[in-house]
mmCIF file with all atom_site columns, N, CA and C in Angstrom:
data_model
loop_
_atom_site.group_PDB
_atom_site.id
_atom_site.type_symbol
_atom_site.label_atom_id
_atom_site.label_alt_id
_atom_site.label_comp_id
_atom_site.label_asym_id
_atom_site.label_entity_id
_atom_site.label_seq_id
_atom_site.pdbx_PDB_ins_code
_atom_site.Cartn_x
_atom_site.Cartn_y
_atom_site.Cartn_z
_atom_site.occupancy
_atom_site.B_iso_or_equiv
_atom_site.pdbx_formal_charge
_atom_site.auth_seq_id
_atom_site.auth_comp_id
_atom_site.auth_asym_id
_atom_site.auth_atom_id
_atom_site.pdbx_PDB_model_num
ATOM 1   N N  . UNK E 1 1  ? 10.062  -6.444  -19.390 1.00 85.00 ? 1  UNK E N  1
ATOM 2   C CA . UNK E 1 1  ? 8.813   -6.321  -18.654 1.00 85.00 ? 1  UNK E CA 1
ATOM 3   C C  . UNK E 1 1  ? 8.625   -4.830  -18.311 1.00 85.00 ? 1  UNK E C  1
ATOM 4   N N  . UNK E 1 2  ? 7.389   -4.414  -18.462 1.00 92.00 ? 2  UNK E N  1
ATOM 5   C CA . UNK E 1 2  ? 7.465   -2.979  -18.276 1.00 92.00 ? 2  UNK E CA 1
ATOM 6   C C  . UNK E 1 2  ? 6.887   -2.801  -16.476 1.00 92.00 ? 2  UNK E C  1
ATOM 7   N N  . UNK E 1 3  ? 6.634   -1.741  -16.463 1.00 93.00 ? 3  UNK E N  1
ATOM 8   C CA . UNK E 1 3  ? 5.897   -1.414  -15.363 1.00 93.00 ? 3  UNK E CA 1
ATOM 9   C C  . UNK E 1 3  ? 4.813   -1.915  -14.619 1.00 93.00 ? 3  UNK E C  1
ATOM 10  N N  . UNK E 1 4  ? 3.567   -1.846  -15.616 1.00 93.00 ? 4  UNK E N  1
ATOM 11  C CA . UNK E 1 4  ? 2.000   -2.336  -15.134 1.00 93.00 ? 4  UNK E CA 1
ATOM 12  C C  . UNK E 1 4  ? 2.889   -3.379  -14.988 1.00 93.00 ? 4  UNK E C  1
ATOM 13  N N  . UNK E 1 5  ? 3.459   -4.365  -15.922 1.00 94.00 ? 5  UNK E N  1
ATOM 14  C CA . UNK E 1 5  ? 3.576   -5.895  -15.622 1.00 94.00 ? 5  UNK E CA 1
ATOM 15  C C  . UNK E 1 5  ? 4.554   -6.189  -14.227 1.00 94.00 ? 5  UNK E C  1
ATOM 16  N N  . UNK E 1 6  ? 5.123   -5.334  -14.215 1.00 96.00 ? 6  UNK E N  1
ATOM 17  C CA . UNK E 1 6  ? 6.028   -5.952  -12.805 1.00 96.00 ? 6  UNK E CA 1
ATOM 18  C C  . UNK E 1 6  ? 5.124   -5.177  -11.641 1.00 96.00 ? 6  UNK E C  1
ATOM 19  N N  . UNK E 1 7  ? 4.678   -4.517  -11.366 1.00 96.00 ? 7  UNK E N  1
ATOM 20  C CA . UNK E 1 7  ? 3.668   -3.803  -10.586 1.00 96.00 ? 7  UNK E CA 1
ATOM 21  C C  . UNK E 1 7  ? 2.781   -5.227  -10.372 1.00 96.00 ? 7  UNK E C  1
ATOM 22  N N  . UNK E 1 8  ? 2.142   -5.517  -11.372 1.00 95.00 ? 8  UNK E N  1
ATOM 23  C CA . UNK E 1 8  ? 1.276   -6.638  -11.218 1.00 95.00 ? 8  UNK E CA 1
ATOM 24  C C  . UNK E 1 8  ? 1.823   -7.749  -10.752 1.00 95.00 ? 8  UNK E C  1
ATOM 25  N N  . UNK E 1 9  ? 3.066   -7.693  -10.777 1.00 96.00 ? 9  UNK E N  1
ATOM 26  C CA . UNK E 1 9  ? 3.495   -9.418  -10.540 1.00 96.00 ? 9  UNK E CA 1
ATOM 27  C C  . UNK E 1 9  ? 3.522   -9.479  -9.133  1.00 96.00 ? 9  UNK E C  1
ATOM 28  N N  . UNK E 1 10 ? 4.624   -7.988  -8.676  1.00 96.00 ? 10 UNK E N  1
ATOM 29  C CA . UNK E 1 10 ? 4.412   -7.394  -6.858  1.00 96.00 ? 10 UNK E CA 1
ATOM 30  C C  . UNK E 1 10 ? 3.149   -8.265  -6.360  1.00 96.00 ? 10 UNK E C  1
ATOM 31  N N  . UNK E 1 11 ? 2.129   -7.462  -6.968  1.00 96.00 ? 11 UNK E N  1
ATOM 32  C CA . UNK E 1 11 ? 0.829   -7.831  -6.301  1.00 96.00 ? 11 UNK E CA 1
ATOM 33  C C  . UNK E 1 11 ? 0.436   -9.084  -6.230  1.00 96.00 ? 11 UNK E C  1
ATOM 34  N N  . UNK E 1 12 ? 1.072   -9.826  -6.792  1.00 96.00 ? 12 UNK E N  1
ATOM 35  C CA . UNK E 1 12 ? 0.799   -11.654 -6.977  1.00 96.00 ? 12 UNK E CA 1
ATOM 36  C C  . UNK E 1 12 ? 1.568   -12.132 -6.092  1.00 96.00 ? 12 UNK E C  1
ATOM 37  N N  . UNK E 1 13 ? 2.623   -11.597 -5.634  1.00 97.00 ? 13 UNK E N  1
ATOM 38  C CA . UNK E 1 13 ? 3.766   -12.416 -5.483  1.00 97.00 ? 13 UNK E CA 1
ATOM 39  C C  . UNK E 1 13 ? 3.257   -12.897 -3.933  1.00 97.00 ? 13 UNK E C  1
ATOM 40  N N  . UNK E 1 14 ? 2.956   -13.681 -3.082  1.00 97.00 ? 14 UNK E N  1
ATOM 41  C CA . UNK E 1 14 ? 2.695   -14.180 -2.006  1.00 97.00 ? 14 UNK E CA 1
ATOM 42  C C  . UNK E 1 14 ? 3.586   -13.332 -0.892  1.00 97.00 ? 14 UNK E C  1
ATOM 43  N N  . UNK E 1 15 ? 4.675   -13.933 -0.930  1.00 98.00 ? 15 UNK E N  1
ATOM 44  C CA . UNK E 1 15 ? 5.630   -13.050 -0.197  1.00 98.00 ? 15 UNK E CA 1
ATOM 45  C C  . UNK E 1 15 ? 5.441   -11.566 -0.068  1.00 98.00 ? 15 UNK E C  1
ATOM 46  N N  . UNK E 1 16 ? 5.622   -10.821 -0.952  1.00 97.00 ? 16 UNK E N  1
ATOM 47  C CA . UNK E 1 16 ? 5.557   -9.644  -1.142  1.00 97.00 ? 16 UNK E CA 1
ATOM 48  C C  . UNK E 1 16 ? 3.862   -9.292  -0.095  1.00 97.00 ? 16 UNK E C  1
ATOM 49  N N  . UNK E 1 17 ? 2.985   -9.538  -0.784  1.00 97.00 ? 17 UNK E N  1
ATOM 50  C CA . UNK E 1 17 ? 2.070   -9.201  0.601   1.00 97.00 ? 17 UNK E CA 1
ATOM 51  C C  . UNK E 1 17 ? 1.800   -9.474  1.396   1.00 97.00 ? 17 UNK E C  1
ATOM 52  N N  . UNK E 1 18 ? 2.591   -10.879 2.387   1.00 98.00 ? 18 UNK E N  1
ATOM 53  C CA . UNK E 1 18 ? 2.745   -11.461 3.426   1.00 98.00 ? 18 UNK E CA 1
ATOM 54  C C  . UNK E 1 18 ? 3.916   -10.083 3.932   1.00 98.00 ? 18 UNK E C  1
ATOM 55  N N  . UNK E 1 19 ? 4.575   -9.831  3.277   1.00 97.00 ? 19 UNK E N  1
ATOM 56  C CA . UNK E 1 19 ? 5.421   -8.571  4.077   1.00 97.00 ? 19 UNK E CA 1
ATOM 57  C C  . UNK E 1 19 ? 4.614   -7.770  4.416   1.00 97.00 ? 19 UNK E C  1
ATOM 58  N N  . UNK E 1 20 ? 4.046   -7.274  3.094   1.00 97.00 ? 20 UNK E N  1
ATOM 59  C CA . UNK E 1 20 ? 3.042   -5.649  3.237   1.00 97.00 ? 20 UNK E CA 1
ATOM 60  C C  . UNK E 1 20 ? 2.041   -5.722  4.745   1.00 97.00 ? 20 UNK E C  1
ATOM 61  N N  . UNK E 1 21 ? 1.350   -7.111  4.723   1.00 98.00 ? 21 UNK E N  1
ATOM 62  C CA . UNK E 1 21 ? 0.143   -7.211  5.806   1.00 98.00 ? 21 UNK E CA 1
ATOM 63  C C  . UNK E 1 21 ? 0.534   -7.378  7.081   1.00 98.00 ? 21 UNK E C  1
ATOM 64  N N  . UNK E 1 22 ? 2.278   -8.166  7.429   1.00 98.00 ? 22 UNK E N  1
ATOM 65  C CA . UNK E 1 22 ? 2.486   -8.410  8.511   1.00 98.00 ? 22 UNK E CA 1
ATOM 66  C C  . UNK E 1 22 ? 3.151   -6.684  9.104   1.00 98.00 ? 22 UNK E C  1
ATOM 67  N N  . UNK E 1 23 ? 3.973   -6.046  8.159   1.00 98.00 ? 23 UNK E N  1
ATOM 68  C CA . UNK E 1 23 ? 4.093   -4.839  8.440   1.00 98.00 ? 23 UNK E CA 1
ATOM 69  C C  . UNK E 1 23 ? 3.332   -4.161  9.181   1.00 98.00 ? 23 UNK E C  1
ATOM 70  N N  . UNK E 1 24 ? 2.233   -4.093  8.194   1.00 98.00 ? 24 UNK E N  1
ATOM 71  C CA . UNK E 1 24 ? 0.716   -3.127  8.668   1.00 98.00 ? 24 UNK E CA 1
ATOM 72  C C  . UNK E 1 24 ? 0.321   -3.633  9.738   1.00 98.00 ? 24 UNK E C  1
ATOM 73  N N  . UNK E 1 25 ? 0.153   -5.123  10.642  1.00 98.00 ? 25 UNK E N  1
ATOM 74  C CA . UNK E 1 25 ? -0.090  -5.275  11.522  1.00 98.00 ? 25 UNK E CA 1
ATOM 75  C C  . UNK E 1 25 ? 0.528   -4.886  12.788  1.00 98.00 ? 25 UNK E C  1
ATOM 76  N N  . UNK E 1 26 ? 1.870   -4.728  12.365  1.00 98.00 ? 26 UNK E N  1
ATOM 77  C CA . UNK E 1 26 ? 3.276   -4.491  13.186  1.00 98.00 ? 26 UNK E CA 1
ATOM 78  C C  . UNK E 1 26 ? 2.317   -2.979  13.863  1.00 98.00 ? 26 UNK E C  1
ATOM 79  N N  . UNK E 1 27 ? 2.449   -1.974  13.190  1.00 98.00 ? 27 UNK E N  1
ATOM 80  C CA . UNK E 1 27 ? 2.126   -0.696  13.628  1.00 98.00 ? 27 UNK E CA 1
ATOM 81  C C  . UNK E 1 27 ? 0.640   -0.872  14.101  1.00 98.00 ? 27 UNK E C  1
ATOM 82  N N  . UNK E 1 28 ? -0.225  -1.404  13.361  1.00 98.00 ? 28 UNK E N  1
ATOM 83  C CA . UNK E 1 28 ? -1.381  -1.696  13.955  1.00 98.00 ? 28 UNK E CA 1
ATOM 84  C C  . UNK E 1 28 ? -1.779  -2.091  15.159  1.00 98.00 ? 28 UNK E C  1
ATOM 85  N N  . UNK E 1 29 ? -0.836  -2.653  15.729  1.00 98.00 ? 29 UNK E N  1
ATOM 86  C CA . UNK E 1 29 ? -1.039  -3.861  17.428  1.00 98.00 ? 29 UNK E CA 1
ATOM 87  C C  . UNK E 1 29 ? -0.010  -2.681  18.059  1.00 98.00 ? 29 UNK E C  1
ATOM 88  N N  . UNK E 1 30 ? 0.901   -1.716  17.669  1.00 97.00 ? 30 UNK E N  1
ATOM 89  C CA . UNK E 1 30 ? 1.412   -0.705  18.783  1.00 97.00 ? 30 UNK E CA 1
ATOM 90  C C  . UNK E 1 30 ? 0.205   -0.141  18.740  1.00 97.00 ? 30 UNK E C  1
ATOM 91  N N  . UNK E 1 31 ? -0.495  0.555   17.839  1.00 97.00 ? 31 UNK E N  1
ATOM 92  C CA . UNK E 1 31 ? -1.269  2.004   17.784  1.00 97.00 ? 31 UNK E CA 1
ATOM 93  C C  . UNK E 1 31 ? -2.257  1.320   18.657  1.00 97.00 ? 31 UNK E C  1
ATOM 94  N N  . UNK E 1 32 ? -2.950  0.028   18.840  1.00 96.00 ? 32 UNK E N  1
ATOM 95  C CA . UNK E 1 32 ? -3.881  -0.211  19.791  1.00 96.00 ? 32 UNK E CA 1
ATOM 96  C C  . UNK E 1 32 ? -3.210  -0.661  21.061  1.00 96.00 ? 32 UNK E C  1
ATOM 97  N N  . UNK E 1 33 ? -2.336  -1.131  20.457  1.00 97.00 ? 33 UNK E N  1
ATOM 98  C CA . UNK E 1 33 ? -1.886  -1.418  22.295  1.00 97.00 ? 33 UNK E CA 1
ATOM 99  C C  . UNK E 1 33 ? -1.145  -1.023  22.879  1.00 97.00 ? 33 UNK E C  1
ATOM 100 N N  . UNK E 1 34 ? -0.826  0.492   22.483  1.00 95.00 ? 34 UNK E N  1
ATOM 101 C CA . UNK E 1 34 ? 0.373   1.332   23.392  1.00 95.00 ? 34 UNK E CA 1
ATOM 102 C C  . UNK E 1 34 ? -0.539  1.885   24.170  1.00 95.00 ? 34 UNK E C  1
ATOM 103 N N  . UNK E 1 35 ? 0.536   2.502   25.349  1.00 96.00 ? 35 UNK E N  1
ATOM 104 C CA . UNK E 1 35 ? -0.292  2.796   26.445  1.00 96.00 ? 35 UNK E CA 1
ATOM 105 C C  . UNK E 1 35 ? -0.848  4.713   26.066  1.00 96.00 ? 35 UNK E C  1
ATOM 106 N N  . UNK E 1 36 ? -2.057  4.706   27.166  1.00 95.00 ? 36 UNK E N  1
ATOM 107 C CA . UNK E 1 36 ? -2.587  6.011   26.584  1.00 95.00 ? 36 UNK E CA 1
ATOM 108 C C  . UNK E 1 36 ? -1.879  6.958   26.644  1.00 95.00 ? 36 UNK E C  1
ATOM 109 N N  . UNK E 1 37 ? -0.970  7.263   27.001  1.00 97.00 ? 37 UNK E N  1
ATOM 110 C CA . UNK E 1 37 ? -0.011  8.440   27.068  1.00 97.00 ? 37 UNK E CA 1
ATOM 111 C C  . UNK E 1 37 ? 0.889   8.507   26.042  1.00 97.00 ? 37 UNK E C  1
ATOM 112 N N  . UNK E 1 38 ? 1.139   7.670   25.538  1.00 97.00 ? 38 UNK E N  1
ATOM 113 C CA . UNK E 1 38 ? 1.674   7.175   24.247  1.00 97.00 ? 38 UNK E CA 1
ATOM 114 C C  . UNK E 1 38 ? 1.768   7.542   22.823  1.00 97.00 ? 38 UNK E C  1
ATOM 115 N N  . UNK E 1 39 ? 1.329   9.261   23.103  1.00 97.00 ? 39 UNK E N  1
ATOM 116 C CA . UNK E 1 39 ? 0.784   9.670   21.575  1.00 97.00 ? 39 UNK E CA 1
ATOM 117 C C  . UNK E 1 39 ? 1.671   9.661   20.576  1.00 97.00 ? 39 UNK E C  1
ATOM 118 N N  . UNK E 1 40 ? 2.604   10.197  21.198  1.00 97.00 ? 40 UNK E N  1
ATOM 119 C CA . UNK E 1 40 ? 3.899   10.460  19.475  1.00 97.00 ? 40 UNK E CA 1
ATOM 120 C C  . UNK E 1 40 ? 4.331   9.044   19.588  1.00 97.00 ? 40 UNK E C  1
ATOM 121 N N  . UNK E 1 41 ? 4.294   8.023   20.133  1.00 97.00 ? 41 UNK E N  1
ATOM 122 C CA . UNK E 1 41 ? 4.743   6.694   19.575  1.00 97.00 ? 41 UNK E CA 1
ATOM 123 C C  . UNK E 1 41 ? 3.728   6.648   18.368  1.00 97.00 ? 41 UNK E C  1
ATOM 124 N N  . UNK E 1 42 ? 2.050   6.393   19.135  1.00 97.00 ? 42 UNK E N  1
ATOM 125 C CA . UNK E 1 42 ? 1.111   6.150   18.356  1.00 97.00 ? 42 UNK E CA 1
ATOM 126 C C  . UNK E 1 42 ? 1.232   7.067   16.779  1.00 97.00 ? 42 UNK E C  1
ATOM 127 N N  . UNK E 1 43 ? 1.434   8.185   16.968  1.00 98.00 ? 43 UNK E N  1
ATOM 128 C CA . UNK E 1 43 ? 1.261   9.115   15.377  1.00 98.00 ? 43 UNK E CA 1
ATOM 129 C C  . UNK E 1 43 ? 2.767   8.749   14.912  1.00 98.00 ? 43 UNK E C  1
ATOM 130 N N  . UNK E 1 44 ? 3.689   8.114   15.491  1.00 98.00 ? 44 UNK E N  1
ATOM 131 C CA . UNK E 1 44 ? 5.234   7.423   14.765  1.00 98.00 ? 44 UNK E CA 1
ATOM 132 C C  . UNK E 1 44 ? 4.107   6.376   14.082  1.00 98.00 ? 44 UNK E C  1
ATOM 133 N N  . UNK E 1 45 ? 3.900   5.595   14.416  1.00 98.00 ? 45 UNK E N  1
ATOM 134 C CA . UNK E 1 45 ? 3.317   4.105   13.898  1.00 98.00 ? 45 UNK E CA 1
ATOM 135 C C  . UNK E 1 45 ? 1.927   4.436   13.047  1.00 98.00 ? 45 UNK E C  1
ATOM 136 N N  . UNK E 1 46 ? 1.446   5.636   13.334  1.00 98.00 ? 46 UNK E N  1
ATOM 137 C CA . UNK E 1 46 ? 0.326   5.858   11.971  1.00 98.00 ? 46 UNK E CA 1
ATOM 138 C C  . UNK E 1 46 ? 0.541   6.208   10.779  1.00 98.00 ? 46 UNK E C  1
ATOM 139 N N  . UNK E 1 47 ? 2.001   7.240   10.969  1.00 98.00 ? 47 UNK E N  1
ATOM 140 C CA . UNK E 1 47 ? 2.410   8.019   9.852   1.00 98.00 ? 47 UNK E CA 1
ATOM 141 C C  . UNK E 1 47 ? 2.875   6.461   9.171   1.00 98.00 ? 47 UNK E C  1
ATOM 142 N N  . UNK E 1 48 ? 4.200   5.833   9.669   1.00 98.00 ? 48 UNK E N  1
ATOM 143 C CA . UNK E 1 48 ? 4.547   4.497   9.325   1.00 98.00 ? 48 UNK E CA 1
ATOM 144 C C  . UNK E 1 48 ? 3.480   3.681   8.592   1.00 98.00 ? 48 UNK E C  1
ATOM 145 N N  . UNK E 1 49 ? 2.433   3.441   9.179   1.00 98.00 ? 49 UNK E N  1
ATOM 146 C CA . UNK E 1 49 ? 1.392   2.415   8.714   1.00 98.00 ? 49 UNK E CA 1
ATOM 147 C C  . UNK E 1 49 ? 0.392   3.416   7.431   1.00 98.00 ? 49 UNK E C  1
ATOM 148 N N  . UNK E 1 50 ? 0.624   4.955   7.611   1.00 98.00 ? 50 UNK E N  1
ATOM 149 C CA . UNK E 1 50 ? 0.226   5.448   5.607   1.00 98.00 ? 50 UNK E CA 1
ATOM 150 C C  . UNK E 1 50 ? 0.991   5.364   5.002   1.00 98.00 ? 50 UNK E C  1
ATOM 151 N N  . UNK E 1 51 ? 2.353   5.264   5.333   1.00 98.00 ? 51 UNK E N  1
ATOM 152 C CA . UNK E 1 51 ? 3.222   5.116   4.301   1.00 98.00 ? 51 UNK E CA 1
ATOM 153 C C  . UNK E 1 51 ? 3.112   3.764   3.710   1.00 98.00 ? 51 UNK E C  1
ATOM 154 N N  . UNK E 1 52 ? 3.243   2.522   4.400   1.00 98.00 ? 52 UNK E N  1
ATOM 155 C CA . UNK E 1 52 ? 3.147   1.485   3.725   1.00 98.00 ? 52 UNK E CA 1
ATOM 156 C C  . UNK E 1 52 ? 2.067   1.202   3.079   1.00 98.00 ? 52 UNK E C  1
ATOM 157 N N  . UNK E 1 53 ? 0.613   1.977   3.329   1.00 98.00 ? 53 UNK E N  1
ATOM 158 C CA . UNK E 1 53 ? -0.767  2.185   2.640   1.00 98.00 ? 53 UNK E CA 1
ATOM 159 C C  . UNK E 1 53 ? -0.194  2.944   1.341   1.00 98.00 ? 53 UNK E C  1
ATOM 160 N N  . UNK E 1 54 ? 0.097   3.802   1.045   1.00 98.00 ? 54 UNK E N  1
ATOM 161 C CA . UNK E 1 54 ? 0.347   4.600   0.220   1.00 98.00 ? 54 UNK E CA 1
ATOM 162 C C  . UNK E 1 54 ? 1.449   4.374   -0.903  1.00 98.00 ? 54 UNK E C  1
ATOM 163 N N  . UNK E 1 55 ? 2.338   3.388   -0.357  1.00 97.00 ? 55 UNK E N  1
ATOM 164 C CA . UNK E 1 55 ? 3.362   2.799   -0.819  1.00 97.00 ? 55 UNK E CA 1
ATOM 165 C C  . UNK E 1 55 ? 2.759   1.626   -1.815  1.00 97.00 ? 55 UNK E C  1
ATOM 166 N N  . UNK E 1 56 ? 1.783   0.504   -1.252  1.00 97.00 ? 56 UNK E N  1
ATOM 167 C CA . UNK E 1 56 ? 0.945   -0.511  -1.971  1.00 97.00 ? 56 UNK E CA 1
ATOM 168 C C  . UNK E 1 56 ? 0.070   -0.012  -2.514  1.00 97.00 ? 56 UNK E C  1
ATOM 169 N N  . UNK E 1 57 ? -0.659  1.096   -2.297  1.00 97.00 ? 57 UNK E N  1
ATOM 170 C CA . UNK E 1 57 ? -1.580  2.667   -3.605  1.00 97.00 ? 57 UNK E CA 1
ATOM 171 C C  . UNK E 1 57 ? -1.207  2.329   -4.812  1.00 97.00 ? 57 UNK E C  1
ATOM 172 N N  . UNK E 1 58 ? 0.103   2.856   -4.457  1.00 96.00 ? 58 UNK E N  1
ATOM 173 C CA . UNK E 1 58 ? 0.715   3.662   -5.696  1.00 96.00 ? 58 UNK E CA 1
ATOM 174 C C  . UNK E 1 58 ? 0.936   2.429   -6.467  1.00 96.00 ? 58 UNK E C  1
ATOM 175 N N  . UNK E 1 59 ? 1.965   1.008   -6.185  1.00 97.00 ? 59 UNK E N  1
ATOM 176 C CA . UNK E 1 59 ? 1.853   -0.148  -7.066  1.00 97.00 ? 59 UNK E CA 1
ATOM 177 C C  . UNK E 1 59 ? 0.896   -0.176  -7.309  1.00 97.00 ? 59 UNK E C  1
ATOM 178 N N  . UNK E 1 60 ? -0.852  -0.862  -6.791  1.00 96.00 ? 60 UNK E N  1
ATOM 179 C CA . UNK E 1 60 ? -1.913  -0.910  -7.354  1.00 96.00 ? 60 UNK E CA 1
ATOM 180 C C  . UNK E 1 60 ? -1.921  0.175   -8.306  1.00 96.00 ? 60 UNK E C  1
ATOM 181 N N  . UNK E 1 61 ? -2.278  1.843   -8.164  1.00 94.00 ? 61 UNK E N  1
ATOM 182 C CA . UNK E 1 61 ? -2.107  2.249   -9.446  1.00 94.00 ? 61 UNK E CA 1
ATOM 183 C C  . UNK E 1 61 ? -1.227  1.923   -10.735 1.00 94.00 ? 61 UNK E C  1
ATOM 184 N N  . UNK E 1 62 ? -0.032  1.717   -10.588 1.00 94.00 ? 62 UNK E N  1
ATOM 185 C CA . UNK E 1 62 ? 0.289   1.553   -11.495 1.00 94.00 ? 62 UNK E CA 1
ATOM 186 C C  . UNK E 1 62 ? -0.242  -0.049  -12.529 1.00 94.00 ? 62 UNK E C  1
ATOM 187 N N  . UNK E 1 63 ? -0.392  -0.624  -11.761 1.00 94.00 ? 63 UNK E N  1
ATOM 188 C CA . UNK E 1 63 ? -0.886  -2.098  -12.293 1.00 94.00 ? 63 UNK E CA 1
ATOM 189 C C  . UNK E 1 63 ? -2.008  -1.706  -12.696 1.00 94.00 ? 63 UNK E C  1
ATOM 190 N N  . UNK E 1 64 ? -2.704  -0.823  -12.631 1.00 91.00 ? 64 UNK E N  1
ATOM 191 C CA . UNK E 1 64 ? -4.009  -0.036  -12.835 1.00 91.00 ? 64 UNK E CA 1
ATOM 192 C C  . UNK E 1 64 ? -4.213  0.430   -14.239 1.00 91.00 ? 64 UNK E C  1
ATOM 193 N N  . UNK E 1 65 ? -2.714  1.110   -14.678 1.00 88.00 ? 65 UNK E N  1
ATOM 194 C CA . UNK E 1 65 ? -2.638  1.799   -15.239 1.00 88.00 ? 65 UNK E CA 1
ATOM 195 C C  . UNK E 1 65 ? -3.285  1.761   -16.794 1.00 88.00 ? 65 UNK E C  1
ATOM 196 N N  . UNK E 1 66 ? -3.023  0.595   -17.238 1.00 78.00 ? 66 UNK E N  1
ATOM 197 C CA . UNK E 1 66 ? -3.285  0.533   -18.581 1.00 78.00 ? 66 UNK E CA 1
ATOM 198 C C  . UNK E 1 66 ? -4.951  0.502   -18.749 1.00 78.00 ? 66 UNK E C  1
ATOM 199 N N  . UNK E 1 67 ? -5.455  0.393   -17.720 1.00 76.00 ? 67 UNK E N  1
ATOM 200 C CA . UNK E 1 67 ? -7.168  -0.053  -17.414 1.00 76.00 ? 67 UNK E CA 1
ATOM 201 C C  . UNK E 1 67 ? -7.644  1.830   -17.546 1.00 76.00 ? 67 UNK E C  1
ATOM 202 N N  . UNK E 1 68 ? -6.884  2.123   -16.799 1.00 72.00 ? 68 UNK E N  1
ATOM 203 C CA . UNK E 1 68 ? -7.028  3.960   -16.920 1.00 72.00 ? 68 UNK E CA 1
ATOM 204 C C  . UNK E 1 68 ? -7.154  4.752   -17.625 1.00 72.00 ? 68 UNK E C  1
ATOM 205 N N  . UNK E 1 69 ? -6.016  4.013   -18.500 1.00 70.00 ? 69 UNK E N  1
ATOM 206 C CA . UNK E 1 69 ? -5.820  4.878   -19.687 1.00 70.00 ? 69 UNK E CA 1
ATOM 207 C C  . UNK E 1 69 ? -7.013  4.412   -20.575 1.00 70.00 ? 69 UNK E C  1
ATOM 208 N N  . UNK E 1 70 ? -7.390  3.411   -21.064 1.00 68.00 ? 70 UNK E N  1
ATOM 209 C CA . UNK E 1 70 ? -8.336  2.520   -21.736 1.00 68.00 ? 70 UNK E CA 1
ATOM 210 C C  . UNK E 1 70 ? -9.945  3.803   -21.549 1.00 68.00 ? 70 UNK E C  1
ATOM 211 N N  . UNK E 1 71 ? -10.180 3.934   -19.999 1.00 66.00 ? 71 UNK E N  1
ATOM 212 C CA . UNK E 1 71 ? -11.461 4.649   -19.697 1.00 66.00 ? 71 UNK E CA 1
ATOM 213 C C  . UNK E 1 71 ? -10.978 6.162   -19.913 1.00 66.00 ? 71 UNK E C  1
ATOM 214 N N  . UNK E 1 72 ? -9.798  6.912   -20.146 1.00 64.00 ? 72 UNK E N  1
ATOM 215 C CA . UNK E 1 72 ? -9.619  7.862   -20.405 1.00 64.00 ? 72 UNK E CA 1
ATOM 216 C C  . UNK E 1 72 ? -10.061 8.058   -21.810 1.00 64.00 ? 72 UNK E C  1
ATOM 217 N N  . UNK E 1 73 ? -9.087  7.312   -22.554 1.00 63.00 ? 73 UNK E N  1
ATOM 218 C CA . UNK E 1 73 ? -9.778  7.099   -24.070 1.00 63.00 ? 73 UNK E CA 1
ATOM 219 C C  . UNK E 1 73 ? -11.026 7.457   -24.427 1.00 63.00 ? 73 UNK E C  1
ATOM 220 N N  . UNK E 1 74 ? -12.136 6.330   -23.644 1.00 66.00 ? 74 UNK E N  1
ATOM 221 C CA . UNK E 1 74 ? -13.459 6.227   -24.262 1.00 66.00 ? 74 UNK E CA 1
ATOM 222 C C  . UNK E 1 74 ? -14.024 7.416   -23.578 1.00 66.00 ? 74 UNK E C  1
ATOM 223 N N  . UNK E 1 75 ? -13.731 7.749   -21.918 1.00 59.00 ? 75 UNK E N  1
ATOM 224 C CA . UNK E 1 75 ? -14.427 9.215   -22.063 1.00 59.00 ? 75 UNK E CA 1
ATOM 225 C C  . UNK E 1 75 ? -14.448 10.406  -23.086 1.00 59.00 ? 75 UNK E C  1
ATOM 226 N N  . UNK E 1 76 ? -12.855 10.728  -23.325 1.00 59.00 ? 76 UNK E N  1
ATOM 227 C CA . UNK E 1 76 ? -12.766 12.081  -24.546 1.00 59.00 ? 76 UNK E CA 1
ATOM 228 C C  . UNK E 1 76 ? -13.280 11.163  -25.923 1.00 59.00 ? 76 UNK E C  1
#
């Protein structure tokens, strides 16, 4: 199995984005509900919550990938 295909399967897999979303909520419910003084917790739990954005990016790109290359093609 190459890449796009296991990239793609990630993205199917139930589990796998039942992790990703409960994660993102994790930091999501501090960053709103820490208290206002609270900043470097809050920018701990934002940086945290792009990484796991950026982390599920990058799989989507790659599952992307062969679609990319396809419109690279027909542009040149």
């Amino acid at each position: 199995m190459n890449k796009v295909d296991r990239a793609k399967t990630l993205l199917q897999d139930e589990f796998f984005i039942e992790l990703l979303e409960a994660q993102k909520e994790v930091y999501k419910s501090y960053i709103f509900g820490s208290l206002e003084d609270d900043v470097d917790g809050r920018e701990k739990a934002l940086t945290r919550l792009r990484a796991i954005e950026n982390f599920e990016a990058s799989i989507r790109s790659i599952a992307h990938q062969d679609e990319i290359e396809k419109k690279r093609i027909k542009f040149f």
